[in-house]
mmCIF file of C-alpha atoms and ligand atoms in Angstrom:
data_model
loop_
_atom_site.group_PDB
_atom_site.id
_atom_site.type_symbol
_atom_site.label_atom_id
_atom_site.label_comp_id
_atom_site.label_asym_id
_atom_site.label_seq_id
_atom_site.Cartn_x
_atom_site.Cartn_y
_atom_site.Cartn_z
ATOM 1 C CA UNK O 1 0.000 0.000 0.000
ATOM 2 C CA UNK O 2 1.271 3.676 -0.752
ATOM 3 C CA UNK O 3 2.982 6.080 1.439
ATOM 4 C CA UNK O 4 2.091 8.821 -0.272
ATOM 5 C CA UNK O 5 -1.497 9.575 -1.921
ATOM 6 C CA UNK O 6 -1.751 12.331 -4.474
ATOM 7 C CA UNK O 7 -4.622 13.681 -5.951
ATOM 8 C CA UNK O 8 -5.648 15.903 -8.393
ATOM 9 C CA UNK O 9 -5.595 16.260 -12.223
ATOM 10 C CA UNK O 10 -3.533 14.234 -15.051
ATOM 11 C CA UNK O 11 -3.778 15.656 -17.899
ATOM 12 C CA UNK O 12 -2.121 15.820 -21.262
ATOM 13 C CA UNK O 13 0.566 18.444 -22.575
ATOM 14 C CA UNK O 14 0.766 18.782 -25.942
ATOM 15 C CA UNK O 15 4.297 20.861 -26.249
ATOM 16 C CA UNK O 16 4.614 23.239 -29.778
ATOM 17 C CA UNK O 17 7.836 21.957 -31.291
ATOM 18 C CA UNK O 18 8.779 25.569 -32.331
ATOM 19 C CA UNK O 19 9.049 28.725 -30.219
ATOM 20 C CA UNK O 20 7.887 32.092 -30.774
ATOM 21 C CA UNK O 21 4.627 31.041 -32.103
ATOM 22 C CA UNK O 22 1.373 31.081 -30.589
ATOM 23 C CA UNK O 23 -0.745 28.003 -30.284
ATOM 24 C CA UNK O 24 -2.988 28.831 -33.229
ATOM 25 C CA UNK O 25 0.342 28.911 -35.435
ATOM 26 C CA UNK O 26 2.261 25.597 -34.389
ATOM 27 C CA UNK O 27 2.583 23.140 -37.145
ATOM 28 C CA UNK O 28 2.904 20.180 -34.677
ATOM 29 C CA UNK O 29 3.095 19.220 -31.265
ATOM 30 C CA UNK O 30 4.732 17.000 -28.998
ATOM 31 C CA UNK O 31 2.173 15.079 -26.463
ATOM 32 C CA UNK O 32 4.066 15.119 -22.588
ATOM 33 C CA UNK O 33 1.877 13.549 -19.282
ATOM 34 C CA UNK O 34 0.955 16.698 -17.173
ATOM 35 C CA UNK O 35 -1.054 17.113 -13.897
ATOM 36 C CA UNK O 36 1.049 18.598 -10.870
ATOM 37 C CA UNK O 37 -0.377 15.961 -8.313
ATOM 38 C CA UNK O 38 0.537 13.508 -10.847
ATOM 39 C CA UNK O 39 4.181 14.825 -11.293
ATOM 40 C CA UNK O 40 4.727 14.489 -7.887
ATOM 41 C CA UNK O 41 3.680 10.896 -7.307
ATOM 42 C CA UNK O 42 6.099 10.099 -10.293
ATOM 43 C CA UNK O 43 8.589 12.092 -8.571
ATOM 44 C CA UNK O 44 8.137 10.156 -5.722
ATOM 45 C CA UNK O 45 8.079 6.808 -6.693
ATOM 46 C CA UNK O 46 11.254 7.709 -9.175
ATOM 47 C CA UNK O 47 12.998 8.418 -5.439
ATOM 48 C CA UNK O 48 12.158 5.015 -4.109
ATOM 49 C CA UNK O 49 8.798 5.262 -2.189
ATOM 50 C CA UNK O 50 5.839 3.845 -2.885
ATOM 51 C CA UNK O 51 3.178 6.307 -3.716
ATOM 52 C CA UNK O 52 -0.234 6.028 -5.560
ATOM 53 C CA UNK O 53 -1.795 8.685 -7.871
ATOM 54 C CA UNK O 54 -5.816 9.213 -7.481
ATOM 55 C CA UNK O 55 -7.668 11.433 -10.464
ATOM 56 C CA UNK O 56 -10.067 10.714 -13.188
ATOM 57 C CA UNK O 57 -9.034 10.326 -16.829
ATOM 58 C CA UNK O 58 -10.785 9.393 -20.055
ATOM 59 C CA UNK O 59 -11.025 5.539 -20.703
ATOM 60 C CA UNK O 60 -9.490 6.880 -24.310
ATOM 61 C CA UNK O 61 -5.551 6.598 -26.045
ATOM 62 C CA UNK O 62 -4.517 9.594 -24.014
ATOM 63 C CA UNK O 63 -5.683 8.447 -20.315
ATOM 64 C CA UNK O 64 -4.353 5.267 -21.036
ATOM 65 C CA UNK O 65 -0.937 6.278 -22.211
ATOM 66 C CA UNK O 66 -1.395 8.385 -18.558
ATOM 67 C CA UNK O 67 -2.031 5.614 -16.838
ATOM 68 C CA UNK O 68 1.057 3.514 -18.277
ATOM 69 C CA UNK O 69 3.630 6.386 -17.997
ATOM 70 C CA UNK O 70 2.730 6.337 -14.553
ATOM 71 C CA UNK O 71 2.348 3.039 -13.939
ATOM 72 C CA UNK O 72 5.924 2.612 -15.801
ATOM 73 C CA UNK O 73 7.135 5.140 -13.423
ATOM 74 C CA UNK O 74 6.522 2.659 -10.350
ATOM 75 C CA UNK O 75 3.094 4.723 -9.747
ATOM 76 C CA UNK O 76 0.264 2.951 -7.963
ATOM 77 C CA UNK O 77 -2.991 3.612 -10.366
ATOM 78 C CA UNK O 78 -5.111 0.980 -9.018
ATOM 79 C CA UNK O 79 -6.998 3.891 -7.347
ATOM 80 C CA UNK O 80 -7.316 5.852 -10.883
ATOM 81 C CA UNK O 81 -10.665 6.212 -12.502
ATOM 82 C CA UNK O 82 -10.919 5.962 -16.469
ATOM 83 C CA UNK O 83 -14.263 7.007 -17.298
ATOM 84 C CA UNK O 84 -15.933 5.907 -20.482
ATOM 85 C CA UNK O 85 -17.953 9.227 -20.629
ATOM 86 C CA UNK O 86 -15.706 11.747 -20.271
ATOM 87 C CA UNK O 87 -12.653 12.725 -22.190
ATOM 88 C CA UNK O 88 -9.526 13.199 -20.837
ATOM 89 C CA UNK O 89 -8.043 16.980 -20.370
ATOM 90 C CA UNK O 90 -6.078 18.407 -22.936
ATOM 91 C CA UNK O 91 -3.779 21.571 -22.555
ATOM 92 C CA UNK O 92 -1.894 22.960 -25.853
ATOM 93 C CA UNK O 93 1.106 25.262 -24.652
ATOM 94 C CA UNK O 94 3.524 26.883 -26.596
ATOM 95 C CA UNK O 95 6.607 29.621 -26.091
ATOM 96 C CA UNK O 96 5.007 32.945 -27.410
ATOM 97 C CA UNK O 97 7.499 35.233 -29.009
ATOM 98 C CA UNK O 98 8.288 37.417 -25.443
ATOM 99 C CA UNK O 99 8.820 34.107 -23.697
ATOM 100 C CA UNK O 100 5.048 33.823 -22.144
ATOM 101 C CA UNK O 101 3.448 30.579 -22.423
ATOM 102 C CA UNK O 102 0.418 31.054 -24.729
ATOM 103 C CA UNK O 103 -2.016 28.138 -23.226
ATOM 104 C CA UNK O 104 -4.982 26.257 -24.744
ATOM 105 C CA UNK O 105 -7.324 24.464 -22.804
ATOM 106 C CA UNK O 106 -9.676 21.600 -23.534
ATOM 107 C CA UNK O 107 -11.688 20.795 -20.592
ATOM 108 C CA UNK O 108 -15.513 21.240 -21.247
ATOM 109 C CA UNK O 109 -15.433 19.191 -19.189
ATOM 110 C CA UNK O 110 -13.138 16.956 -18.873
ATOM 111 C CA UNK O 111 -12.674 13.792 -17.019
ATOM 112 C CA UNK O 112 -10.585 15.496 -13.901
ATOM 113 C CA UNK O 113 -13.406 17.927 -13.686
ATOM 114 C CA UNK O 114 -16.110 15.447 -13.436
ATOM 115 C CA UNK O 115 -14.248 13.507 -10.393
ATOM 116 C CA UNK O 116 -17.222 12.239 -7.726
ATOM 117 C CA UNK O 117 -16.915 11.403 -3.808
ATOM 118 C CA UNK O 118 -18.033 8.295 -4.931
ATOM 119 C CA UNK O 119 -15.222 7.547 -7.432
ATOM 120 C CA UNK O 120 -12.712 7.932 -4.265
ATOM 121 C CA UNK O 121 -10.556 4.832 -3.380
ATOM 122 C CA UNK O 122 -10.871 5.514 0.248
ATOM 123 C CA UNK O 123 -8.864 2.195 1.004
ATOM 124 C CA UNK O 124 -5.579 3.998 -0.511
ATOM 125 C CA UNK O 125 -6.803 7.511 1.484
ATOM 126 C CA UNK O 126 -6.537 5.538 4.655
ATOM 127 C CA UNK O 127 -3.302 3.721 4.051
ATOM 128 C CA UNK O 128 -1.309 7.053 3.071
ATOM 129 C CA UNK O 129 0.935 8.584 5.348
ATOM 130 C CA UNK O 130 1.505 12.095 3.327
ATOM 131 C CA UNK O 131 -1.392 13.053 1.571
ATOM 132 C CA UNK O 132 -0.843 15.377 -1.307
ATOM 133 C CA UNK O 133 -3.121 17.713 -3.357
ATOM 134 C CA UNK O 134 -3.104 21.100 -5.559
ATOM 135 C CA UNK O 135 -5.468 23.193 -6.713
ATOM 136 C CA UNK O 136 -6.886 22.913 -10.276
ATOM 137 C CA UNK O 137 -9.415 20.104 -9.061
ATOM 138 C CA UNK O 138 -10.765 22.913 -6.644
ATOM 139 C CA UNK O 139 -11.963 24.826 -9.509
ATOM 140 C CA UNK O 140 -14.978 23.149 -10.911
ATOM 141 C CA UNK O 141 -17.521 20.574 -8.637
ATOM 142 C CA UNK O 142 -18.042 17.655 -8.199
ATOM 143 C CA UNK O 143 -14.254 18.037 -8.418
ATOM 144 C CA UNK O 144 -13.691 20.340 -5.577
ATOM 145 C CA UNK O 145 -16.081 18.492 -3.700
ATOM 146 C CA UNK O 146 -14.563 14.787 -3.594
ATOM 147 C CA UNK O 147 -11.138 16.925 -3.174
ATOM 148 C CA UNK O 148 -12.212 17.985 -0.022
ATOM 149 C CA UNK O 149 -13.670 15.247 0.789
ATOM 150 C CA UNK O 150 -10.665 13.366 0.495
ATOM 151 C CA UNK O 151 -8.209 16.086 2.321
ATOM 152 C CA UNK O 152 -11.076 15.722 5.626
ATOM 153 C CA UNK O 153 -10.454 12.207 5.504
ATOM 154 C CA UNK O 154 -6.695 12.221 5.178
ATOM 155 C CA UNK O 155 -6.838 14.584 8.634
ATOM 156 C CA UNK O 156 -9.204 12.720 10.256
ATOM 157 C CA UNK O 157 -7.021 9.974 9.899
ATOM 158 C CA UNK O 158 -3.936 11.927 11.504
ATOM 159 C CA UNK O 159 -2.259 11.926 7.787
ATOM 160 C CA UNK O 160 0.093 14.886 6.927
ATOM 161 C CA UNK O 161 -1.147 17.114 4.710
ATOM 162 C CA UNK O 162 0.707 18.698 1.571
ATOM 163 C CA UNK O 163 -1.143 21.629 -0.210
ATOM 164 C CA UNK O 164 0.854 23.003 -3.823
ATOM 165 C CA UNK O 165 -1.867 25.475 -4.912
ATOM 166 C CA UNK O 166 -0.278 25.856 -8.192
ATOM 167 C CA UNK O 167 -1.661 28.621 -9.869
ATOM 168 C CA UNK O 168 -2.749 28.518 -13.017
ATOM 169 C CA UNK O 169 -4.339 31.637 -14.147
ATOM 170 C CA UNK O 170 -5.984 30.622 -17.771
ATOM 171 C CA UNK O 171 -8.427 27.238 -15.732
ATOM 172 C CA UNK O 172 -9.840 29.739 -13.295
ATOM 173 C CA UNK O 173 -13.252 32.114 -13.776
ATOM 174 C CA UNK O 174 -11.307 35.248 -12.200
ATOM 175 C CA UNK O 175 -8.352 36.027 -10.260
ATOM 176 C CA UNK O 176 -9.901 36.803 -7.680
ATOM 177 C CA UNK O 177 -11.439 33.473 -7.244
ATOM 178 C CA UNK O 178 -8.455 31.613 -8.017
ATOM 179 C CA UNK O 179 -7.287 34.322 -4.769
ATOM 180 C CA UNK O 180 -9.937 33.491 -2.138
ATOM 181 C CA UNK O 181 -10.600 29.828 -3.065
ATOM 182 C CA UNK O 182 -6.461 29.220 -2.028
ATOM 183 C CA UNK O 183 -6.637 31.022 0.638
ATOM 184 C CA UNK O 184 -9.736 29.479 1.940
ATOM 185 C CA UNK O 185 -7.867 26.149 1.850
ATOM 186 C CA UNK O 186 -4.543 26.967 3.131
ATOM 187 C CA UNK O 187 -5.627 25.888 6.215
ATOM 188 C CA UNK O 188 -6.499 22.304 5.067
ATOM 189 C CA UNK O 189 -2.875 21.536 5.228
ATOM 190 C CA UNK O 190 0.400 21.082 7.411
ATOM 191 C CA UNK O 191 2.784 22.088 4.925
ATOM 192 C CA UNK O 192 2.252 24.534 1.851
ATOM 193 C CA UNK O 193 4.878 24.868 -1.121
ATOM 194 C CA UNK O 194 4.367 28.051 -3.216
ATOM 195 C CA UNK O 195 6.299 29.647 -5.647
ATOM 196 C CA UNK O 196 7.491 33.153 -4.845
ATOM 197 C CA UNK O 197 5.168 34.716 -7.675
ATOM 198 C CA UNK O 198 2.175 32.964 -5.974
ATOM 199 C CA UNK O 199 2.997 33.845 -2.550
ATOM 200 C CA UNK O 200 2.905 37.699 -3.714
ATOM 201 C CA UNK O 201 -0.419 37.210 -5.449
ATOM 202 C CA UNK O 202 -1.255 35.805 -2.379
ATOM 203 C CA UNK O 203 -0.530 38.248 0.365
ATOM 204 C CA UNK O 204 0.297 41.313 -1.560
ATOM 205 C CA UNK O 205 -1.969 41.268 -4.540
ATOM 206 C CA UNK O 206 0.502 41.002 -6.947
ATOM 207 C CA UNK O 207 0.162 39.714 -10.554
ATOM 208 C CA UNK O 208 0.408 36.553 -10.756
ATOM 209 C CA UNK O 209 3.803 35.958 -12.210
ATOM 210 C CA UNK O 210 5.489 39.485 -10.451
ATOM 211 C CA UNK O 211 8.798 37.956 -8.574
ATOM 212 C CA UNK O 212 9.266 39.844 -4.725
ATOM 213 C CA UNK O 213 12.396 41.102 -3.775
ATOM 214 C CA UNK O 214 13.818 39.570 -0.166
ATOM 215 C CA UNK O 215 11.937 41.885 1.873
ATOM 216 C CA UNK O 216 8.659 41.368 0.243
ATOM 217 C CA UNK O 217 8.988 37.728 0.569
ATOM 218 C CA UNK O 218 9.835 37.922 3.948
ATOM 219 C CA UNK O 219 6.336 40.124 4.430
ATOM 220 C CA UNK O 220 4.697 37.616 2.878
ATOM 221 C CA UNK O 221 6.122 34.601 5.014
ATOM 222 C CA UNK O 222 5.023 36.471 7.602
ATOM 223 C CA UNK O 223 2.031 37.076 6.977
ATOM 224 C CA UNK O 224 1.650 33.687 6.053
ATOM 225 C CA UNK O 225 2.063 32.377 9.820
ATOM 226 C CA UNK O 226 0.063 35.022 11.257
ATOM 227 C CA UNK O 227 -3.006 33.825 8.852
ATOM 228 C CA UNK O 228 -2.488 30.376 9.456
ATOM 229 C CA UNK O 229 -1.339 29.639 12.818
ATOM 230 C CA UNK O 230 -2.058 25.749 12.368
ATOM 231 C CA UNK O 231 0.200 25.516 9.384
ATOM 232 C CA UNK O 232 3.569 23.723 10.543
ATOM 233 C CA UNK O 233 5.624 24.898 7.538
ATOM 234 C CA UNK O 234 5.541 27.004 4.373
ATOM 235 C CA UNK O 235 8.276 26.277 1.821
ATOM 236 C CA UNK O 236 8.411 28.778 -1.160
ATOM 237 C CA UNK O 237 10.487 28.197 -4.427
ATOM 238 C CA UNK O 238 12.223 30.444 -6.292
ATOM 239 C CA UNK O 239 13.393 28.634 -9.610
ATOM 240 C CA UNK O 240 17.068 29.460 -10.065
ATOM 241 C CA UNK O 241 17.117 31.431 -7.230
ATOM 242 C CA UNK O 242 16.142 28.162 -4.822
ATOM 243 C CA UNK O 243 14.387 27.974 -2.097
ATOM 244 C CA UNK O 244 13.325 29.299 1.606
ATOM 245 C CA UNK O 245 11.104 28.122 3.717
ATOM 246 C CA UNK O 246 9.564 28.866 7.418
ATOM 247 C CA UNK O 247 7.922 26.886 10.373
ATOM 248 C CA UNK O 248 5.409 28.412 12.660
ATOM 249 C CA UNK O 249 7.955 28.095 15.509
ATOM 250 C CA UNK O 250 9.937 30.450 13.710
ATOM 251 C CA UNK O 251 12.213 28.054 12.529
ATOM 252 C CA UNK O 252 13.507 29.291 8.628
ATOM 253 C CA UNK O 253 16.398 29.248 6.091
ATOM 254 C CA UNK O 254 17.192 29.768 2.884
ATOM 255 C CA UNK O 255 19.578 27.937 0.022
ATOM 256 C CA UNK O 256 20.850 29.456 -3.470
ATOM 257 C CA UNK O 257 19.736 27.636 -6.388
ATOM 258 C CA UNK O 258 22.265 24.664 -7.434
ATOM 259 C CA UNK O 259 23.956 25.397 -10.776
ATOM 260 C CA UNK O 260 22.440 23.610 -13.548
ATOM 261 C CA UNK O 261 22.226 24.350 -17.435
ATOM 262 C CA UNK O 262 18.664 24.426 -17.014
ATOM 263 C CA UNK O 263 16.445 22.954 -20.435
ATOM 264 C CA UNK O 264 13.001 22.998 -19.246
ATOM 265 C CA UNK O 265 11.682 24.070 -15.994
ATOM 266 C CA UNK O 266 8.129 22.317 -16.290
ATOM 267 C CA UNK O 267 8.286 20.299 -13.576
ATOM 268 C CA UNK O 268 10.975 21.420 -11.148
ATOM 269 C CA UNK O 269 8.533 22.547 -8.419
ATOM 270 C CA UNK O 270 6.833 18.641 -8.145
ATOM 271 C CA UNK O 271 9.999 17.036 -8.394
ATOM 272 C CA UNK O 272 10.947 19.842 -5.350
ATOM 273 C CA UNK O 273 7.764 18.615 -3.513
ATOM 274 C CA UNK O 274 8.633 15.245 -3.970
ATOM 275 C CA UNK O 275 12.226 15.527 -2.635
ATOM 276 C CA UNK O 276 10.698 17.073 0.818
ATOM 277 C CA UNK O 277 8.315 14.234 1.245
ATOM 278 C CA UNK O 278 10.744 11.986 0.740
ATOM 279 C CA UNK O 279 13.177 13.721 3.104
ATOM 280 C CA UNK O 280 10.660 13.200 5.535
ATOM 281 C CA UNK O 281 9.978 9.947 5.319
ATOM 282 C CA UNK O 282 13.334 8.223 5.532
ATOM 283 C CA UNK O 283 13.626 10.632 8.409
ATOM 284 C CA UNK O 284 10.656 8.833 10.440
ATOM 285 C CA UNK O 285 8.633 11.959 10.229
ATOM 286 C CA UNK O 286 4.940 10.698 9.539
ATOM 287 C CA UNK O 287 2.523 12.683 11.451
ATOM 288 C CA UNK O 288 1.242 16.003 11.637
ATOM 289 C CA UNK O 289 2.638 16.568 14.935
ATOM 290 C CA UNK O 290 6.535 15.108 13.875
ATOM 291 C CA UNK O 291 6.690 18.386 11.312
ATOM 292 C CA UNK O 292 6.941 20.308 15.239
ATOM 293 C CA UNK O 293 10.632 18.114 16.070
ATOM 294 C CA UNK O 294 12.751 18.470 12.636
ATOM 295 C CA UNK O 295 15.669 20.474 13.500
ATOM 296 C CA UNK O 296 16.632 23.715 11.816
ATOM 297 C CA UNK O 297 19.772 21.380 10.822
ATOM 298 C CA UNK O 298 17.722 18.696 9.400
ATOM 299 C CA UNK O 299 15.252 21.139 7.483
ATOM 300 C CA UNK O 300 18.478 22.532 6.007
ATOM 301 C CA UNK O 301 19.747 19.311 4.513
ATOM 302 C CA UNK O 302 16.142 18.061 4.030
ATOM 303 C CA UNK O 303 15.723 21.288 1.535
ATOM 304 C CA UNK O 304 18.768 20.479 0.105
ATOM 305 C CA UNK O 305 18.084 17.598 -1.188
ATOM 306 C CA UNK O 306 15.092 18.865 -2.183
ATOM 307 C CA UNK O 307 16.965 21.553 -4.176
ATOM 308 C CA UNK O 308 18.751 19.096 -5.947
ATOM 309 C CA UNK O 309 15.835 17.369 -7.351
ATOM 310 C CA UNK O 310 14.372 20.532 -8.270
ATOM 311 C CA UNK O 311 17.526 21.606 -9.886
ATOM 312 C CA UNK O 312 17.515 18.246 -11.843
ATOM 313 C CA UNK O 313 14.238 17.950 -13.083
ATOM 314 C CA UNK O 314 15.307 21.339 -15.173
ATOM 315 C CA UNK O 315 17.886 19.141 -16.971
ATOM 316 C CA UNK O 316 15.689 17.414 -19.313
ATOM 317 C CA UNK O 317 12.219 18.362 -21.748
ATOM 318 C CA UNK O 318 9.303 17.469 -19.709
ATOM 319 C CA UNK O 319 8.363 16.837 -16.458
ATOM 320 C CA UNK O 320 7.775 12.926 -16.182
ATOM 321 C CA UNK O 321 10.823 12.158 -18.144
ATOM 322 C CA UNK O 322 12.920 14.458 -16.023
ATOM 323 C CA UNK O 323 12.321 13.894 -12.823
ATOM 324 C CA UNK O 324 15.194 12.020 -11.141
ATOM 325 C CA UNK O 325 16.475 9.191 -9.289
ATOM 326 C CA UNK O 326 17.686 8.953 -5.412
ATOM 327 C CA UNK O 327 20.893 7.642 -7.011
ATOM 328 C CA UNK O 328 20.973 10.816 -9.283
ATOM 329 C CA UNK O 329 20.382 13.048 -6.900
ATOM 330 C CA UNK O 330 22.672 11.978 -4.089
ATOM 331 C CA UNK O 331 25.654 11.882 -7.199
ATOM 332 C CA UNK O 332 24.565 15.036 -8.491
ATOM 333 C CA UNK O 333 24.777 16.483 -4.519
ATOM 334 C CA UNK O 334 28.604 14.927 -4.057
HETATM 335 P P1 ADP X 401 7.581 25.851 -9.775
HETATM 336 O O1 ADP X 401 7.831 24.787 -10.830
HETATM 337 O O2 ADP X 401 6.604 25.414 -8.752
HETATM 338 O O3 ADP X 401 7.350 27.228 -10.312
HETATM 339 P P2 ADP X 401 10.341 26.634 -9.304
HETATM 340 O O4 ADP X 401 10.476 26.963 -10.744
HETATM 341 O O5 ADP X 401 10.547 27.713 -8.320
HETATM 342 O O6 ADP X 401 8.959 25.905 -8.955
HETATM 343 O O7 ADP X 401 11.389 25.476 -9.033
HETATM 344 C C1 ADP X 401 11.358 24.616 -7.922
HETATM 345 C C2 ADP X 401 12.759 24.330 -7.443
HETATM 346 O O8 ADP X 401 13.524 23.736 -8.498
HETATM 347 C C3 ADP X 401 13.525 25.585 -7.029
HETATM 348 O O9 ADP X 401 13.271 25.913 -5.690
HETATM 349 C C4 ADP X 401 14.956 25.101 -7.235
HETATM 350 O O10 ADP X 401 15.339 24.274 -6.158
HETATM 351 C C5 ADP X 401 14.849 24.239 -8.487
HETATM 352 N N1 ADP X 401 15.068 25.033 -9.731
HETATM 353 C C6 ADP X 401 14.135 25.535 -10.565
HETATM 354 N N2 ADP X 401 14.723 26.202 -11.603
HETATM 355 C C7 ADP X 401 16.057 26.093 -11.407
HETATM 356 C C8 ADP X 401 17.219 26.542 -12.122
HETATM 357 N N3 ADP X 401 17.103 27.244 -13.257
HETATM 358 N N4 ADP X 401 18.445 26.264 -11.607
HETATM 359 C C9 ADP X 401 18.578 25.551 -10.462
HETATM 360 N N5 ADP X 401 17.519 25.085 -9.744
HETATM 361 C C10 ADP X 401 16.274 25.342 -10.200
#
């Protein structure tokens, strides 16, 4: 049975093969599993745990090519749910000519959206000692719904909680939806990873992809623990820059990026989640209440490692096919 459980969205990436285009003007794409929650249970079965991915996909060619690149991974799908009436989500993305991502959804619905309470595989829920979600299936019900469902089980149970809002900005009706439903469910969890642009749209009303200089992102992590007094720890990532994070004990620290001739960044973040739950876990911290008696010495090397798989998922195209080994990493850390 699976140490970790994440749920949430799979969906397909179909990648323009040229840049500087928008979507409307790519000849031809290349087809890449996506899904945050699903990156991360990759990420964390590539580093040697075992870890189950729950979502709904399309009983069609693209859900079950899903399904086998994570089973093939060393994902647990038994808990996945192909549905023979809905399609599975596609997303078209391509490199505009200023370097924004030009994005093109089809979801209307799709099967991710259409996820019930009832389609839950409450068996792997209750077996899970991290529990991991983002945000996309809090968008649209009965989605959000069976997500919450399934994060009030996991803490009734006494499971740690991981919450990676992951904004993405094109899948929700407004901003400031996408704004009040994270913060709403901030709470939900005992550790939070954000990026830095998401903590400012967070707590300072930024735009949604504005970086924040040190000062401003110490604000923020401030404010963070002030809001949510029952969150143990807040990690925020910073892409090359790396990573800092903060407990509500006061505990906090920072590391520089690693160096890295980074390819493709899609990814990095999950494989960065992945690396902390991990660290975690061959540490012996399981519950809620462990998160209180890390050390600021073992956070440090925990993030560390975590920065490494981060740093190496930016190596290679893609997400899935990036994300590394334990063996990698601890070679690629010396
Ligand atoms: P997200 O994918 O959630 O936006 P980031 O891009 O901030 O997350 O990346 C997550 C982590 O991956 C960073 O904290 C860092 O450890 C690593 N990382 C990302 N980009 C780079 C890079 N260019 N060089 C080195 N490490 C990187």
């Amino acid at each position: 049975m699976p140490e970790v459980v994440c749920l949430g969205e799979a969906l397909i990436d179909f990648v323009a093969t040229e840049s500087g285009v928008g979507v409307g003007d790519s000849p031809s794409f290349v087809r890449a599993p996506g899904g945050a929650p699903a990156n991360v249970a990759v990420g964390v079965a590539r580093l040697g745990r075992a870890c189950a991915f729950l979502g709904k996909v399309g009983d069609d060619p693209f859900g079950r090519f899903l399904g086998k690149a994570f089973q093939e991974a060393g994902v647990d799908i038994g808990g996945m749910v192909f549905s023979s009436e809905f399609r599975t989500g596609l997303a078209f993305v391509s490199l505009g000519a200023g370097g924004e991502r030009d994005f093109c959804f089809f979801r209307n619905p799709s099967a991710d959206m259409t996820y019930t309470p009832a389609e839950l595989d409450t068996t792997r829920i209750d077996s899970a000692t991290i529990f991991h979600f983002g945000s996309i299936t809090l968008i649209d019900e009965p989605a959000r719904t069976t997500t919450l469902t399934a994060v009030q089980r996991a803490r009734a149970n006494g499971t740690l909680v991981s919450y990676d809002p992951n904004l993405r900005p094109p899948l929700w009706q407004s901003l400031d939806i996408a704004r009040s439903t994270i913060l709403e469910t901030l709470s939900l969890a005992d550790m939070v990873k954000v990026s830095e642009e998401e903590l400012g749209f967070l707590f300072l009303n930024r735009p949604p992809d504005a970086p924040l200089t040190d000062d401003e992102l110490n604000t923020c992590m401030r404010r963070f623990h002030e809001a949510y007094g029952s969150v143990e720890l807040l990690m925020v990532t910073r892409g090359a820059r790396g990573c800092c994070w903060s407990t509500r004990r006061g505990l906090q620290g920072a590391l520089a990026g690693l160096e890295v001739v980074a390819v493709d960044t899609t990814g990095a973040g999950d494989g960065f989640v992945a690396g902390v739950m991990v660290g975690l876990l061959k540490r012996g911290y399981t519950t809620p209440s462990a998160l209180e008696k890390v050390s600021a010495e073992e956070w440090k090397s925990l993030f560390w490692f975590a920065n490494g798989v981060g740093a190496l998922t930016t190596t290679r195209k893609g997400a899935i096919p990036a994300l590394p080994t334990q063996a990698e990493v601890l070679a690629f850390l010396g």
